[in-house]
mmCIF file of C-alpha atoms in Angstrom:
data_model
loop_
_atom_site.group_PDB
_atom_site.id
_atom_site.type_symbol
_atom_site.label_atom_id
_atom_site.label_comp_id
_atom_site.label_asym_id
_atom_site.label_seq_id
_atom_site.Cartn_x
_atom_site.Cartn_y
_atom_site.Cartn_z
ATOM 1 C CA MET A 14 8.300 23.713 -3.298
ATOM 2 C CA THR A 15 10.251 22.857 -6.434
ATOM 3 C CA LEU A 16 8.646 22.631 -9.709
ATOM 4 C CA TRP A 17 11.231 19.934 -11.155
ATOM 5 C CA GLY A 18 10.679 16.383 -9.615
ATOM 6 C CA LYS A 19 11.986 12.835 -10.036
ATOM 7 C CA LEU A 20 10.231 9.789 -8.349
ATOM 8 C CA GLU A 21 11.732 6.336 -8.450
ATOM 9 C CA ALA A 22 10.578 2.694 -7.608
ATOM 10 C CA GLN A 23 12.804 -0.449 -7.472
ATOM 11 C CA PHE A 24 11.475 -3.724 -6.791
ATOM 12 C CA GLU A 25 11.907 -7.537 -7.543
ATOM 13 C CA ILE A 26 9.622 -9.521 -10.009
ATOM 14 C CA ASP A 27 9.733 -13.254 -10.946
ATOM 15 C CA ALA A 28 9.826 -12.780 -14.461
ATOM 16 C CA PRO A 29 12.916 -12.912 -16.840
ATOM 17 C CA ALA A 30 14.534 -9.423 -17.471
ATOM 18 C CA ASP A 31 14.605 -10.109 -21.359
ATOM 19 C CA GLN A 32 10.838 -10.875 -21.562
ATOM 20 C CA PHE A 33 9.724 -8.256 -19.230
ATOM 21 C CA HIS A 34 11.692 -5.693 -21.150
ATOM 22 C CA ASP A 35 10.415 -6.845 -24.185
ATOM 23 C CA VAL A 36 6.823 -6.638 -23.204
ATOM 24 C CA PHE A 37 7.382 -2.793 -22.653
ATOM 25 C CA SER A 38 10.024 -2.171 -25.643
ATOM 26 C CA CYS A 39 8.311 -4.429 -28.422
ATOM 27 C CA ARG A 40 4.608 -5.590 -27.100
ATOM 28 C CA PRO A 41 3.084 -2.756 -24.815
ATOM 29 C CA HIS A 42 -0.127 -3.208 -26.767
ATOM 30 C CA HIS A 43 -0.316 -6.743 -24.898
ATOM 31 C CA ILE A 44 -0.380 -4.934 -21.536
ATOM 32 C CA SER A 45 -4.022 -4.444 -21.642
ATOM 33 C CA ASN A 46 -4.671 -8.407 -21.736
ATOM 34 C CA MET A 47 -1.998 -8.636 -18.781
ATOM 35 C CA SER A 48 -3.430 -5.869 -16.502
ATOM 36 C CA PRO A 49 -7.043 -5.200 -17.865
ATOM 37 C CA HIS A 50 -8.471 -3.623 -14.655
ATOM 38 C CA LYS A 51 -5.386 -0.892 -14.812
ATOM 39 C CA VAL A 52 -4.405 -0.397 -18.525
ATOM 40 C CA GLN A 53 -7.575 -0.485 -21.139
ATOM 41 C CA GLY A 54 -5.369 -0.224 -24.199
ATOM 42 C CA TYR A 55 -2.047 0.851 -25.907
ATOM 43 C CA ASP A 56 -2.653 1.874 -29.642
ATOM 44 C CA LEU A 57 0.087 2.395 -32.129
ATOM 45 C CA LEU A 58 -0.474 5.963 -33.727
ATOM 46 C CA GLU A 59 2.409 5.928 -36.024
ATOM 47 C CA GLY A 60 5.694 4.059 -36.797
ATOM 48 C CA GLU A 61 6.364 0.484 -35.683
ATOM 49 C CA TRP A 62 5.953 -1.673 -32.829
ATOM 50 C CA GLY A 63 9.370 -2.007 -31.033
ATOM 51 C CA LYS A 64 11.215 0.962 -32.991
ATOM 52 C CA GLU A 65 12.357 4.132 -31.396
ATOM 53 C CA GLY A 66 10.429 7.324 -32.456
ATOM 54 C CA ALA A 67 6.982 5.590 -32.389
ATOM 55 C CA ILE A 68 3.911 7.434 -31.139
ATOM 56 C CA VAL A 69 1.637 5.664 -29.033
ATOM 57 C CA CYS A 70 -1.138 6.043 -26.954
ATOM 58 C CA TRP A 71 -1.670 4.669 -23.568
ATOM 59 C CA LYS A 72 -5.625 4.252 -21.966
ATOM 60 C CA TYR A 73 -5.374 3.513 -18.266
ATOM 61 C CA LEU A 74 -7.516 4.026 -14.937
ATOM 62 C CA HIS A 75 -5.952 6.186 -12.654
ATOM 63 C CA ASP A 76 -7.587 7.556 -9.342
ATOM 64 C CA GLY A 77 -10.926 5.994 -10.542
ATOM 65 C CA SER A 78 -10.963 7.767 -14.198
ATOM 66 C CA ALA A 79 -10.271 6.757 -17.707
ATOM 67 C CA LYS A 80 -6.965 8.581 -18.722
ATOM 68 C CA VAL A 81 -4.754 8.964 -21.914
ATOM 69 C CA ALA A 82 -1.274 9.520 -22.501
ATOM 70 C CA LYS A 83 0.316 10.195 -25.908
ATOM 71 C CA GLU A 84 3.929 9.230 -25.882
ATOM 72 C CA ILE A 85 6.996 8.945 -28.247
ATOM 73 C CA VAL A 86 9.111 6.086 -27.545
ATOM 74 C CA GLU A 87 12.432 7.724 -27.546
ATOM 75 C CA THR A 88 14.771 5.296 -26.507
ATOM 76 C CA ILE A 89 15.056 1.016 -26.647
ATOM 77 C CA ASP A 90 18.133 -0.414 -25.415
ATOM 78 C CA ASP A 91 18.072 -3.822 -25.902
ATOM 79 C CA VAL A 92 21.470 -4.274 -24.110
ATOM 80 C CA ASN A 93 20.969 -2.481 -20.695
ATOM 81 C CA LEU A 94 16.837 -3.492 -21.279
ATOM 82 C CA LEU A 95 15.840 0.114 -20.809
ATOM 83 C CA THR A 96 13.008 1.842 -22.667
ATOM 84 C CA VAL A 97 12.212 5.800 -22.382
ATOM 85 C CA PHE A 98 9.096 6.983 -22.991
ATOM 86 C CA LYS A 99 8.267 11.192 -23.311
ATOM 87 C CA VAL A 100 4.741 12.290 -22.837
ATOM 88 C CA PHE A 101 3.663 14.837 -25.534
ATOM 89 C CA GLY A 102 -0.027 14.786 -25.000
ATOM 90 C CA GLY A 103 -3.266 13.489 -22.797
ATOM 91 C CA ASP A 104 -4.084 13.769 -19.358
ATOM 92 C CA LEU A 105 -0.681 14.566 -17.601
ATOM 93 C CA LEU A 106 0.307 17.399 -19.503
ATOM 94 C CA LYS A 107 -2.726 19.080 -17.823
ATOM 95 C CA GLU A 108 -0.487 19.086 -14.481
ATOM 96 C CA TYR A 109 2.594 18.939 -15.939
ATOM 97 C CA LYS A 110 4.653 20.935 -18.696
ATOM 98 C CA SER A 111 6.829 17.746 -19.332
ATOM 99 C CA PHE A 112 6.951 14.247 -18.432
ATOM 100 C CA LYS A 113 9.037 11.195 -19.080
ATOM 101 C CA LEU A 114 8.866 7.583 -18.134
ATOM 102 C CA THR A 115 12.157 5.234 -17.958
ATOM 103 C CA VAL A 116 11.684 1.576 -17.211
ATOM 104 C CA GLN A 117 14.852 -0.665 -16.726
ATOM 105 C CA VAL A 118 15.065 -4.265 -15.928
ATOM 106 C CA THR A 119 18.092 -6.176 -14.668
ATOM 107 C CA PRO A 120 18.564 -10.046 -14.353
ATOM 108 C CA LYS A 121 18.491 -11.028 -10.693
ATOM 109 C CA GLY A 122 18.728 -15.124 -9.912
ATOM 110 C CA LYS A 123 15.760 -16.604 -11.558
ATOM 111 C CA GLY A 124 13.800 -13.352 -11.537
ATOM 112 C CA SER A 125 14.610 -9.718 -12.202
ATOM 113 C CA VAL A 126 14.856 -6.091 -10.972
ATOM 114 C CA VAL A 127 12.739 -3.224 -12.369
ATOM 115 C CA ARG A 128 13.301 0.293 -11.998
ATOM 116 C CA TRP A 129 10.521 2.846 -13.036
ATOM 117 C CA THR A 130 11.768 6.638 -13.047
ATOM 118 C CA LEU A 131 9.125 9.337 -13.438
ATOM 119 C CA GLU A 132 10.612 12.911 -14.479
ATOM 120 C CA TYR A 133 8.576 15.915 -14.533
ATOM 121 C CA LYS A 134 8.030 19.642 -14.369
ATOM 122 C CA LYS A 135 5.279 20.819 -12.908
ATOM 123 C CA ILE A 136 2.630 23.272 -14.458
ATOM 124 C CA HIS A 137 3.036 25.080 -11.115
ATOM 125 C CA GLU A 138 3.847 24.418 -7.342
ATOM 126 C CA ASN A 139 0.535 23.282 -5.857
ATOM 127 C CA ILE A 140 0.638 20.293 -8.122
ATOM 128 C CA ARG A 141 1.267 16.886 -6.277
ATOM 129 C CA ASP A 142 3.906 14.658 -7.197
ATOM 130 C CA PRO A 143 2.775 11.883 -8.997
ATOM 131 C CA TYR A 144 2.887 9.055 -6.486
ATOM 132 C CA SER A 145 -0.584 7.546 -7.095
ATOM 133 C CA LEU A 146 0.805 7.114 -10.969
ATOM 134 C CA LEU A 147 4.114 5.571 -9.908
ATOM 135 C CA GLU A 148 2.061 3.205 -7.765
ATOM 136 C CA LEU A 149 -0.215 2.254 -10.665
ATOM 137 C CA ILE A 150 2.784 1.772 -13.019
ATOM 138 C CA VAL A 151 4.489 -0.623 -10.079
ATOM 139 C CA ASN A 152 0.949 -2.706 -9.727
ATOM 140 C CA PHE A 153 0.503 -2.873 -13.616
ATOM 141 C CA SER A 154 4.050 -4.013 -13.728
ATOM 142 C CA LYS A 155 3.508 -6.876 -11.213
ATOM 143 C CA ASP A 156 0.660 -7.920 -13.210
ATOM 144 C CA VAL A 157 2.955 -8.444 -16.493
ATOM 145 C CA SER A 158 5.463 -10.517 -14.536
ATOM 146 C CA ALA A 159 2.633 -12.705 -13.016
ATOM 147 C CA HIS A 160 1.256 -13.032 -16.531
ATOM 148 C CA LEU A 161 4.485 -13.888 -17.966
ATOM 149 C CA VAL A 162 5.577 -16.627 -15.267
ATOM 150 C CA LYS A 163 2.045 -18.008 -15.684
ATOM 151 C CA GLY A 164 2.655 -18.469 -19.300
ATOM 152 C CA GLN A 165 6.226 -20.177 -18.410
ATOM 153 C CA LYS A 166 4.391 -22.680 -16.163
ATOM 154 C CA LYS A 167 2.328 -23.855 -19.158
#
């Protein structure tokens, strides 16, 4: 078993790429309204919404338990529609020495293709890879897309 890991998920959504990117890069505090059963809150602890260097705290449900992740927004790339979050505190660091999440969205037809990448280093070899966390992220991403598409139809 290796201590370093990388998981990726790529899937299509109906929402436009620029709107989906805007939610994760500039308005992530709205995700709890778009996917309330999975994300309970997203607080700005330091900095400004939509700016690199912002320090944020996710409150989410994972594997039946309430969890938090304190993160710094490392990168917001509006050209490539990419946002990178680096975890520096919270529940994930009980099992991982480091954890980084990258979301990139690419236009495709009337919708988009979303790619989430999780990069991590486990504390020890017996820690499982975070497949269930990736599944949670994919599911709330689809909720965000559905919310954005619903808003367009009004």
